[in-house]
Coordinates of C-alpha atoms and ligand atoms in Angstrom, one line a residue:
X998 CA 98.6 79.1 41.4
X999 CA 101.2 76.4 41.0
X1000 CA 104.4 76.7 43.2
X1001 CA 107.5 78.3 41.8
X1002 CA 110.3 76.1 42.9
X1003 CA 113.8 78.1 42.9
X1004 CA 116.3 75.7 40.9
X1005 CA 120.0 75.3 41.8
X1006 CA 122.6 75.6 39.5
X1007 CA 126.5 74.5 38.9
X1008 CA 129.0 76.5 40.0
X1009 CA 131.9 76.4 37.0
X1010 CA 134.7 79.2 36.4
X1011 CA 132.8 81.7 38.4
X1012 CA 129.2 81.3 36.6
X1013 CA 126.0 79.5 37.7
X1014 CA 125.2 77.7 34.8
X1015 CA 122.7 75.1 34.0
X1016 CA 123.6 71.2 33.6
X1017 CA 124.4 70.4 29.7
X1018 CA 122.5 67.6 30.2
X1019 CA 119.1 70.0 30.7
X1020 CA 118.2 67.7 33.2
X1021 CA 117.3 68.2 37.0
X1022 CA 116.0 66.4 40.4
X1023 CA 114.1 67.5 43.6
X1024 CA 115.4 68.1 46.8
X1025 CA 112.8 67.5 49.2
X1026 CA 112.2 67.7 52.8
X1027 CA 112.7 64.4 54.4
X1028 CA 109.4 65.6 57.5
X1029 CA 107.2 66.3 54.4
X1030 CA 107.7 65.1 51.2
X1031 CA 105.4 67.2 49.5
X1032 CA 107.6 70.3 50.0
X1033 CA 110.0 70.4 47.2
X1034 CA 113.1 72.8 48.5
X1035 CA 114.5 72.7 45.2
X1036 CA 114.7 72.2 41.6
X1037 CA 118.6 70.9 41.1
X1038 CA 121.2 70.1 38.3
X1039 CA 121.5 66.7 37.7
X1040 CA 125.1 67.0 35.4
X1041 CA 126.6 64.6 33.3
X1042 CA 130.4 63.9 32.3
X1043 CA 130.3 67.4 30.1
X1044 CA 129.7 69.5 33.2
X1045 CA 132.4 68.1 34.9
X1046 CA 134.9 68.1 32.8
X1047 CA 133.8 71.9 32.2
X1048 CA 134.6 72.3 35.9
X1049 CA 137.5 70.9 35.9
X1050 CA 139.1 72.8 33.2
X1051 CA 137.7 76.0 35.0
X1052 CA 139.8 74.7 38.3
X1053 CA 142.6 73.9 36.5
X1054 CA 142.9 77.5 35.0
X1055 CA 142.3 79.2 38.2
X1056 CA 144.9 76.6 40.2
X1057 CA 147.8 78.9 38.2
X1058 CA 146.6 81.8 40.6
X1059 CA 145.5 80.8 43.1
X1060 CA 148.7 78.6 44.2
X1061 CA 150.5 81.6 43.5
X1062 CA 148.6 84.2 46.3
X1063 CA 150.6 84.0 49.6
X1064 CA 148.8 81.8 51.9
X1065 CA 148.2 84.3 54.9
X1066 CA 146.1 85.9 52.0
X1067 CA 143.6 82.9 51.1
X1068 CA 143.3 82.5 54.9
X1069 CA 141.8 86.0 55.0
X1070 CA 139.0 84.9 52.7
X1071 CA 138.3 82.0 55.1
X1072 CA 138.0 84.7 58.3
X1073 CA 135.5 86.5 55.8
X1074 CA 133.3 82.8 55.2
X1075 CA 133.6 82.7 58.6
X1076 CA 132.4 86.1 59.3
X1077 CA 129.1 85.7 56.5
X1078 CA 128.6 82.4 58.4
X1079 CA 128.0 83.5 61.5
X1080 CA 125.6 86.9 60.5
X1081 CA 123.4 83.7 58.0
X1082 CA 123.8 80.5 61.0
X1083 CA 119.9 81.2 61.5
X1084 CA 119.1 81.0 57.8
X1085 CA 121.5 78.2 56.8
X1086 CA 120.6 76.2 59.6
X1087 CA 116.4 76.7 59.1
X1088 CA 117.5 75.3 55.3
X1089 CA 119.3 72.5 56.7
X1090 CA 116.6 71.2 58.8
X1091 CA 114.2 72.1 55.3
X1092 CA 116.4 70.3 53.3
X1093 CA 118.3 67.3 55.3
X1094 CA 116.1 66.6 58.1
X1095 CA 117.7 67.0 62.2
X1096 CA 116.0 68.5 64.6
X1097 CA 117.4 72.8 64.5
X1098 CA 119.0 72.4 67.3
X1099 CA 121.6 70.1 65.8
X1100 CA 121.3 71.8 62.5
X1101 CA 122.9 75.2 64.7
X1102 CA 125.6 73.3 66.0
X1103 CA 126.7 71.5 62.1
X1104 CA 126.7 75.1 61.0
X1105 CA 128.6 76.0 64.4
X1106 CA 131.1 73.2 63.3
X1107 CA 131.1 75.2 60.0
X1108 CA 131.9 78.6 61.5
X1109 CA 134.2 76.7 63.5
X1110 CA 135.9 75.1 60.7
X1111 CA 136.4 78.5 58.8
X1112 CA 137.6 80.1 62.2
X1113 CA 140.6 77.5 62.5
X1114 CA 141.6 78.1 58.6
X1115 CA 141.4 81.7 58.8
X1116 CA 145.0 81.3 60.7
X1117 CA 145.4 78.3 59.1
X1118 CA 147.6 80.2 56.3
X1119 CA 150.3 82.0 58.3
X1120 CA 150.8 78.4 60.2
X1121 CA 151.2 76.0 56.5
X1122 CA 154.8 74.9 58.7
X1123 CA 157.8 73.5 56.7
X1124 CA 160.5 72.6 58.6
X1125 CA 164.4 72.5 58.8
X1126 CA 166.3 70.0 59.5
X1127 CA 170.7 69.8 59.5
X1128 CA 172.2 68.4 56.5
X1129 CA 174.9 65.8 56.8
X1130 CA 177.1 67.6 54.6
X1131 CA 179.0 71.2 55.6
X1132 CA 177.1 74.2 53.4
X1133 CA 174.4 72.5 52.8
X1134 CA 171.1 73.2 53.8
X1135 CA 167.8 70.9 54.2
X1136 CA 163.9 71.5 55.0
X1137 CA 160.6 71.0 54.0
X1138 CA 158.2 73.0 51.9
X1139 CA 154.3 72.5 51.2
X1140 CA 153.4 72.8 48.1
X1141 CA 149.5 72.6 46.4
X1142 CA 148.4 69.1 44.7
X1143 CA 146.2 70.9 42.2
X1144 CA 142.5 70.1 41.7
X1145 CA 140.6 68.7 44.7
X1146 CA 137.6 66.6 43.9
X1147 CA 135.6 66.6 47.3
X1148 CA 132.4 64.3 47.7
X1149 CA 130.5 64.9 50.9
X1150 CA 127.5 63.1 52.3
X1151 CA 124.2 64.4 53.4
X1152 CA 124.5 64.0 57.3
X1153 CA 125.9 67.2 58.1
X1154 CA 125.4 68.9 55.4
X1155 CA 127.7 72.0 55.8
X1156 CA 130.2 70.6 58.2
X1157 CA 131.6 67.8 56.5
X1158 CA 131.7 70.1 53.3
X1159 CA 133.4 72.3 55.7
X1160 CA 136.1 70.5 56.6
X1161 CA 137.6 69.6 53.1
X1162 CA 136.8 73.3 51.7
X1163 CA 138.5 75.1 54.3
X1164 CA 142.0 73.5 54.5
X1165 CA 142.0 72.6 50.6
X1166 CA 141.4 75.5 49.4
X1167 CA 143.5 77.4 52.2
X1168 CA 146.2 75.1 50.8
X1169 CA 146.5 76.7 47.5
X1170 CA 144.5 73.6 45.6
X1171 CA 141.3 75.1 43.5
X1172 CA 138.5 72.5 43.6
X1173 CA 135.2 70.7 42.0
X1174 CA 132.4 69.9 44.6
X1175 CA 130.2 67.4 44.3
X1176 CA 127.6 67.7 47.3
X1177 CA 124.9 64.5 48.3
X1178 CA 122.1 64.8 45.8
X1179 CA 120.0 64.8 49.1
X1180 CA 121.3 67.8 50.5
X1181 CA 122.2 70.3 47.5
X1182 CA 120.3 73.3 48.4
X1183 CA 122.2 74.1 51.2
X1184 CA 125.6 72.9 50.0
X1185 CA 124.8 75.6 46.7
X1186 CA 123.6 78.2 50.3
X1187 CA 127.3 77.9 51.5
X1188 CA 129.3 77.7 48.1
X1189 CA 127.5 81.4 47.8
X1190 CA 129.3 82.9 50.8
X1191 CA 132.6 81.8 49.5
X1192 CA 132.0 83.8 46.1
X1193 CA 130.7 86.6 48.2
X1194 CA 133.3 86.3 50.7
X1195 CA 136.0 87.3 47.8
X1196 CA 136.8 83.9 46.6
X1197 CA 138.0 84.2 42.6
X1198 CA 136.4 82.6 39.9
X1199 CA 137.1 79.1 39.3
X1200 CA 138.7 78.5 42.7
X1201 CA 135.2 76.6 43.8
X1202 CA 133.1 75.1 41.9
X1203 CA 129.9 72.7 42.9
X1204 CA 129.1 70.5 40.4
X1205 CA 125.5 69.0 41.2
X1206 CA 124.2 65.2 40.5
X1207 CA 124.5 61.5 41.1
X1208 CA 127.7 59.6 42.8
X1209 CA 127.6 57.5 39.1
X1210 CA 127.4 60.5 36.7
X1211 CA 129.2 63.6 38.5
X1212 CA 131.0 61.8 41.7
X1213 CA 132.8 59.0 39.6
X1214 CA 133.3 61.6 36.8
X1215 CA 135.4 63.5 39.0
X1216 CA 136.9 60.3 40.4
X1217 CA 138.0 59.5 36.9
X1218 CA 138.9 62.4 35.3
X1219 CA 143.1 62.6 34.8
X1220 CA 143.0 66.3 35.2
X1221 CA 141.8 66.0 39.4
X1222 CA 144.7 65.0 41.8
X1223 CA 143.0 64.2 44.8
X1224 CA 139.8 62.8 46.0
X1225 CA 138.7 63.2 49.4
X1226 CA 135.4 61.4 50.1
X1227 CA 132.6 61.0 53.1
X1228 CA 130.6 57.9 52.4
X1229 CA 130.3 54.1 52.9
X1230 CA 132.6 51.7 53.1
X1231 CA 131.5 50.0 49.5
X1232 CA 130.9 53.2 47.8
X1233 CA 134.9 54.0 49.2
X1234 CA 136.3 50.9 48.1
X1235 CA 135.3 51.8 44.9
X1236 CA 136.5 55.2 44.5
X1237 CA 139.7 54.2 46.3
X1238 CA 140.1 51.3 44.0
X1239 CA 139.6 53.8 40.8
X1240 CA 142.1 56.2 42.4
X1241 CA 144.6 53.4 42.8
X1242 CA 144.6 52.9 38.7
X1243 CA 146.3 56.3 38.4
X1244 CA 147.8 55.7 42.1
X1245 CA 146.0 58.9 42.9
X1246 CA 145.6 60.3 46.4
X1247 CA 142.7 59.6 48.0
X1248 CA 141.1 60.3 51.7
X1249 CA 138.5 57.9 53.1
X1250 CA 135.9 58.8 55.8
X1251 CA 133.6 55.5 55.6
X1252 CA 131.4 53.3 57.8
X1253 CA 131.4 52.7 61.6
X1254 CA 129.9 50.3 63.9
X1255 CA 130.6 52.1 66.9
X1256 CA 130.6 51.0 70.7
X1257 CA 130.1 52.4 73.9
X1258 CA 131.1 49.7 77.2
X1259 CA 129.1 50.6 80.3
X1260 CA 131.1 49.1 83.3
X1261 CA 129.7 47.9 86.2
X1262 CA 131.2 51.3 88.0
X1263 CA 129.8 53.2 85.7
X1264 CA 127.3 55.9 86.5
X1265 CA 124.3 55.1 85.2
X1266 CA 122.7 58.0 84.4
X1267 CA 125.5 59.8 82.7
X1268 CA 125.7 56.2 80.8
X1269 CA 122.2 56.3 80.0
X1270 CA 122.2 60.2 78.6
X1271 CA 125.1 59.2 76.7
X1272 CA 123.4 56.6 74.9
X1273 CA 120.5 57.9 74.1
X1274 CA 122.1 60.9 72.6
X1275 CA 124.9 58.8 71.1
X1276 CA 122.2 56.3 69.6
X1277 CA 119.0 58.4 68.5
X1278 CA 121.3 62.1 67.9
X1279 CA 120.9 62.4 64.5
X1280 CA 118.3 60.0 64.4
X1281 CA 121.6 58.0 64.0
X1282 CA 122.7 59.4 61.3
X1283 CA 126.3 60.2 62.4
X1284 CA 129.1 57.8 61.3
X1285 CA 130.2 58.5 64.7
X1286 CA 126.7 57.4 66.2
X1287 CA 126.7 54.6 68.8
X1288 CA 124.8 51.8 67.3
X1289 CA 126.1 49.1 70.0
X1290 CA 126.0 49.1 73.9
X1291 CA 128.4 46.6 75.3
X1292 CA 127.0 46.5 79.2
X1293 CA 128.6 44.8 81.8
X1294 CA 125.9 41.7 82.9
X1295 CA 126.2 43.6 86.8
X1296 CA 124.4 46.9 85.8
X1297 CA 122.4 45.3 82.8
X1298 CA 119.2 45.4 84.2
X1299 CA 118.6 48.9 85.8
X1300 CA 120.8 50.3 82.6
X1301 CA 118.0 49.1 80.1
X1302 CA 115.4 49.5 82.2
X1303 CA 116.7 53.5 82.4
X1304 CA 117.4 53.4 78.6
X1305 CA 114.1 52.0 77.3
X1306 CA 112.0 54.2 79.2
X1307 CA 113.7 57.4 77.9
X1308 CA 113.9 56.2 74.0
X1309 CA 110.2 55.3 74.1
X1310 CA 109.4 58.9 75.5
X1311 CA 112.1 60.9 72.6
X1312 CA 109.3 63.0 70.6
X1313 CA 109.7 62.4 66.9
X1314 CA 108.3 65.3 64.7
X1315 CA 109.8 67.9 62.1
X1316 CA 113.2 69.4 63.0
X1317 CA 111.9 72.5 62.6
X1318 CA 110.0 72.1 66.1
X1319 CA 111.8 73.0 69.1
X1320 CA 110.5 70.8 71.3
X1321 CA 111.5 67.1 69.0
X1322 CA 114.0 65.7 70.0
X1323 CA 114.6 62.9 66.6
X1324 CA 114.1 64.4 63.0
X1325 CA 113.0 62.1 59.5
X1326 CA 115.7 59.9 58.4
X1327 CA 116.8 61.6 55.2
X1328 CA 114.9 59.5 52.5
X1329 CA 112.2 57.1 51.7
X1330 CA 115.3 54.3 51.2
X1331 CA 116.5 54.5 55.0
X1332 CA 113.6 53.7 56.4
X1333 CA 113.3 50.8 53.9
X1334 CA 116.8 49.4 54.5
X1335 CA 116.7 50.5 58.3
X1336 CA 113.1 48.2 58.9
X1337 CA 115.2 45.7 56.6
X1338 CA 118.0 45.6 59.4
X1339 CA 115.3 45.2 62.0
X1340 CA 113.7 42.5 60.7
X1341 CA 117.0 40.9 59.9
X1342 CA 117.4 40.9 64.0
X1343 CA 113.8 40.1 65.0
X1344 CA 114.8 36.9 62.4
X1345 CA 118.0 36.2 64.2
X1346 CA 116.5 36.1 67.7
X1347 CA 118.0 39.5 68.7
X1348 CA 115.3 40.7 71.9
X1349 CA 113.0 43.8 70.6
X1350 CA 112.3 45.9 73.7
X1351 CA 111.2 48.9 71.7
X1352 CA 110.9 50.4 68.2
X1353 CA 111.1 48.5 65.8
X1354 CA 108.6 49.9 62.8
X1355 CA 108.4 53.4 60.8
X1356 CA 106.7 55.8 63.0
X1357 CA 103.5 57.0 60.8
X1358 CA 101.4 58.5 63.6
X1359 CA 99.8 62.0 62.6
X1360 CA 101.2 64.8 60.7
X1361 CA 104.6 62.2 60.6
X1362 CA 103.1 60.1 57.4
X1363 CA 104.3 63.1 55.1
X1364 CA 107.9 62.2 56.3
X1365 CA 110.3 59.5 56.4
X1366 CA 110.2 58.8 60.2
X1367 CA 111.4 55.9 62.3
X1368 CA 110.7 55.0 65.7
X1369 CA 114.2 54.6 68.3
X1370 CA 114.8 50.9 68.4
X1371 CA 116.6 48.6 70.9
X1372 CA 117.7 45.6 71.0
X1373 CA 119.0 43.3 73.1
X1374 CA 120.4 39.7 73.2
X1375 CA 122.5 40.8 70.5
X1376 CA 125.9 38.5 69.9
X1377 CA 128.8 39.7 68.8
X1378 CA 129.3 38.4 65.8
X1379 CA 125.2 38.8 65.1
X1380 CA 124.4 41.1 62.2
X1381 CA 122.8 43.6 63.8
X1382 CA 125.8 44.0 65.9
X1383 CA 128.8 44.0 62.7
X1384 CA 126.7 46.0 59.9
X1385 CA 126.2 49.6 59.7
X1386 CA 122.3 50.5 59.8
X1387 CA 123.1 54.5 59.8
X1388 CA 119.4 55.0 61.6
X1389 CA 117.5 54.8 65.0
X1390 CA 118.7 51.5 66.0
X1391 CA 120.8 49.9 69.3
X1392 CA 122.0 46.5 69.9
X1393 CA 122.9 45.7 73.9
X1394 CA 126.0 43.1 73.9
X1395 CA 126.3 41.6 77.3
X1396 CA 129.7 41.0 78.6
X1397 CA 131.4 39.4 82.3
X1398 CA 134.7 41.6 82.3
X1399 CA 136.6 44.6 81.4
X1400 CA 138.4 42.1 79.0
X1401 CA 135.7 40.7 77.4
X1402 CA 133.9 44.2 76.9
X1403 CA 137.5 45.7 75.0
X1404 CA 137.5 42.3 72.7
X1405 CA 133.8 42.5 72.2
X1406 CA 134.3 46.0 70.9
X1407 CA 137.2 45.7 68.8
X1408 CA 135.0 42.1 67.4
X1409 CA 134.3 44.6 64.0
X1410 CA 135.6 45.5 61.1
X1411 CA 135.4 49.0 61.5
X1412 CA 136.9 51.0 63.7
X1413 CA 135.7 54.9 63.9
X1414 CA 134.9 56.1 67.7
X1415 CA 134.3 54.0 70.6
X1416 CA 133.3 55.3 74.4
X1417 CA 134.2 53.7 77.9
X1418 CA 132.2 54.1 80.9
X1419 CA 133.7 53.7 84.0
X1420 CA 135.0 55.4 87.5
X1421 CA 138.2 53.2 87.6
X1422 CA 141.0 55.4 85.8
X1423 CA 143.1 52.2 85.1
X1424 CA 140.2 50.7 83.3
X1425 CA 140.3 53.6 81.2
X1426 CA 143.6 53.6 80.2
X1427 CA 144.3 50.6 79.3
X1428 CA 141.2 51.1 77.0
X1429 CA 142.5 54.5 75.5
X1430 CA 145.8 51.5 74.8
X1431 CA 143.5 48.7 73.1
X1432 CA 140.5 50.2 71.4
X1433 CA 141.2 49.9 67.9
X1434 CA 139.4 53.1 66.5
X1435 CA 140.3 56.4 65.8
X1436 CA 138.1 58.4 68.4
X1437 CA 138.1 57.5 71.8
X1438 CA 135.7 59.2 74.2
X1439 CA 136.0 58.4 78.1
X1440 CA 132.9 59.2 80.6
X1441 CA 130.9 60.8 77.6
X1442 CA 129.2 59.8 73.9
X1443 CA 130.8 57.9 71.0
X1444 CA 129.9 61.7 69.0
X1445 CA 131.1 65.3 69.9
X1446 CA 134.3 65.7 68.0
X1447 CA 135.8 69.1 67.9
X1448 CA 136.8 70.1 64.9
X1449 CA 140.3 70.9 65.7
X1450 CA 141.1 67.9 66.5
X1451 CA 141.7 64.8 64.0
X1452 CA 138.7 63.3 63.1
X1453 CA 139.0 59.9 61.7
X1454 CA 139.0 55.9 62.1
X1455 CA 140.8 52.8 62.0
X1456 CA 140.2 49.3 60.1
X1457 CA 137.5 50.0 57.2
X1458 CA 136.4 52.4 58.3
X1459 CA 139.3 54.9 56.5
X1460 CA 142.8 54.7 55.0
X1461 CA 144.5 56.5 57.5
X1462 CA 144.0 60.1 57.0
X1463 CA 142.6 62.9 59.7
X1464 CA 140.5 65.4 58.7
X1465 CA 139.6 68.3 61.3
X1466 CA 142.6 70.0 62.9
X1467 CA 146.0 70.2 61.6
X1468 CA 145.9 66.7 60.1
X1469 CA 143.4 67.9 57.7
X1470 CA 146.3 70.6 56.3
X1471 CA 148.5 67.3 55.4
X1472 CA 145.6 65.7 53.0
X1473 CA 145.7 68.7 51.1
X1474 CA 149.4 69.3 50.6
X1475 CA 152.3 68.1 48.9
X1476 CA 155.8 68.1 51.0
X1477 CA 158.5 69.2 49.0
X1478 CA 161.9 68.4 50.1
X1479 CA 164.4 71.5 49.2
X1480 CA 168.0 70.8 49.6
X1481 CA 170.4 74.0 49.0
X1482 CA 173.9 73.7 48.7
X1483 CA 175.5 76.8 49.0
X1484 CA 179.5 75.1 49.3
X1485 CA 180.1 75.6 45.4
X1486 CA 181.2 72.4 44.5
X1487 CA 179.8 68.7 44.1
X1488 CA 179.0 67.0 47.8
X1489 CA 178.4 63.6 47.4
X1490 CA 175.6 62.6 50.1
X1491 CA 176.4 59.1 52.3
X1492 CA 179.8 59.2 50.3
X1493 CA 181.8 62.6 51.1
X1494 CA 183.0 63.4 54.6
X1495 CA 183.6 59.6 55.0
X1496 CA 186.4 57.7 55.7
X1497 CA 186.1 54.5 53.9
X1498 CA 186.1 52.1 56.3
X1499 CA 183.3 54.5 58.6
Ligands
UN1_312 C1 129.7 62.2 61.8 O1 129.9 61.4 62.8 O2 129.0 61.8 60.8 O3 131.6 64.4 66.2 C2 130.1 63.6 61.9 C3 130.4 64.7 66.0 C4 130.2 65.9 65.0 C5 130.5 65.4 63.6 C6 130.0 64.0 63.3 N1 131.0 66.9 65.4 O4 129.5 64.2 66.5

């Protein structure tokens, strides 16, 4: 009997509804490509401009119910969250690949995301600040943008979602989601406990399909007032540039090449757990993964003779396994364009010491597996130490000083997290001074952000916003100067109250 495959509808004005387009893609399962997870929308233009409308109409409400109130919402998605973490994360692993163990701790980021927001509503501060003139009075107010168009990759599939839901929505903004066509299932699986959590219709909506058709619809469309987007840097200089037409506001999470120095103080093994975590984590998938080593020429040896040895022996296998320790990359077109990188460096005369070629041993030719990869005798301006290769591969960068190691690092034009290292707390300072990224991690992994803190990067890697934390409440919200004059009569700012030669 042939499979049934469930299918996975748009969300719009409170009812799944199937794309106008009548057309639909797979979701499959990146260990074995013959299981299909899911039958899924693939919208056109009509279906999101249908959501849009749908977010529009709710926005009226929604801005309108007191903050403190939304946020109780968020504690009940936080609540459903934690009773499903088991389910949601099994259908992560299904759906986007990494190995359970991670998948627990991206829905743990999610819980963690919706436990933050649940309070997030009685804290939405203004402020107050004197006015120059007598009777007058001057603060701040936050007030909703509108509709929130929020494109989210497939990497962590219901914690980066996470953290543009929560705070938009606890902001007062209704919005139109447009999840990674490789990750849908799951995205639609959390989308679900917000309408069961209490959420009104038309507040969220998930619009399924391609970045072209759905992602730069929404982009486009005059009626959506912010963008907030997880991606690469070329895919965000294109949505960015589209926003700028209409000089709409736009958030930018976007590529990293990301660095970790090993001094010659450093403790080795700490160094070396780091790394590999750092490195093959994700099967390093993480913008935040480390994808460069910058090692001090001292400790070189015994570091990559440490580091080697433990990447050859990570077991590759399905994420839903306990016992692997590296997942599938998420598609048949990573491992192409991750071998592509690699040969790129064999090519250049970067130093192979492991890795190097899709890993097609036994049950892992139904899946889209790569073996972890080092290299060393990689330059710093070599390209496999400058482009972003989002997969299972290291470069080592050999340096003489603490100087040369910070320049070395900063030699890139992105700039997202970067780890030092070292037992010498000056050293680390005056790194936490000159890195030029956003995350800095001393004694530990370029990954691990907490989610209440701002997560973010420098260079091209961003535009400057934060999400995670408090920062994340400022994407989402207009400030709204108020000034109230309450001396009955016409105070002239800068002018009155002077003397004219003041
Ligand atoms: C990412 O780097 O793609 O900081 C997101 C971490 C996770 C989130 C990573 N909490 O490693």
């Amino acid at each position: 009997m042939p499979k049934t495959t469930s299918r996975y509808l748009n969300l719009i004005g409170g009812k799944w509804v199937e794309p106008k387009t009548g057309k639909w893609f797979e979701s499959r399962n990146p260990a074995d490509d013959g299981d299909v997870v899911g039958e899924v929308a693939k919208s056109g233009p009509d279906d999101v401009d249908a959501a849009v409308k749908a977010a529009r109409k709710a926005f009226d409400g929604w801005r309108l119910v007191p903050a403190p109130k939304r946020s109780e919402i968020m504690g009940r998605v936080a609540q459903i969250l934690r009773d499903r973490k088991e389910e949601l994360s099994q259908l992560l692993t299904r759906e986007m690949g990494k190995v359970i163990e991670e998948a627990r701790g991206d829905v743990h980021e999610s819980i963690d995301t919706a436990a933050y927001a649940a309070g997030a509503g009685t804290r939405l501060m203004g402020e107050t600040v004197p006015s120059e003139l007598e009777n007058k009075f001057a603060m701040t107010v936050r007030a909703p943008m509108g509709v929130c168009g929020l494109i989210s990759p497939w990497n962590f599939p219901t914690a980066i979602p996470s953290w543009k839901l929560f705070p938009s929505l606890v902001c007062g903004n209704t919005v139109i989601f447009k999840p990674a066509s490789d990750t849908p299932c799951v995205a639609t699986a959390l989308v679900r406990i917000f309408e069961e959590a209490g959420l009104p219709p038309g507040v969220l909506n998930i619009v399924h399909g391609g970045g072209g058709d759905v992602g730069m619809g929404i982009v486009r469309h005059p009626d959506v007032a912010l963008i907030s987007f997880t991606g690469s840097s070329d895919v965000g200089r294109t949505i960015a540039a589209e926003c700028g037409k209409s000089l709409k506001r736009c958030s930018m999470e976007l590529g990293g090449k990301n660095g970790s120095i090993v001094m010659d103080d450093a403790d080795l093994e700490l160094a070396v757990d780091g790394s590999i975590w750092g490195a093959f984590g994700t099967t390093g998938q993480r913008c935040t993964a480390t994808s460069r080593i910058i090692v001090h020429e001292k400790v070189k040896a015994e570091y990559l003779s440490r580091l080697v040895d433990r990447a050859k022996k990570l077991k590759l296998g399905p994420g839903n396994d306990e016992s692997v320790k590296v997942g599938p990359l998420v598609n048949a077109g990573r491992v192409k364009e991750v071998h592509e990188w690699v040969e790129r460096g064999v090519k250049d005369g970067n130093k192979l010491l492991c890795g190097g070629r899709p890993a097609t041993n036994g049950n892992l030719k139904k899946g889209w597996f790569y073996e972890p990869t080092v290299f060393d005798n990689v330059k710093v301006g070599d390209t496999l130490a400058q482009e972003e290769i989002f997969g299972p591969v290291l470069s080592v960068i050999t340096v003489k000083s603490f100087d040369e190691a910070i320049a070395a690092l900063n030699n890139s034009r992105y700039g997202w997290s970067a780890s030092i290292y070292t037992k010498d707390v000056n050293r680390a300072f005056r790194a936490i001074r000159d890195v030029e990224t956003g995350i800095l991690y001393v004694n530990s992994s370029t990954i691990g952000a907490e989610n209440h803190l701002p997560f973010g990067g420098m260079k091209e890697t961003g535009n400057g916003h934060r999400e995670g934390g408090w920062t994340a409440y400022d994407i989402y919200s207009e400030i709204r100067t108020v000034y109230v004059d309450y001396s009955g009569k016409l105070q002239r700012a800068q002018i009155d109250n002077r003397k004219k030669d003041e």
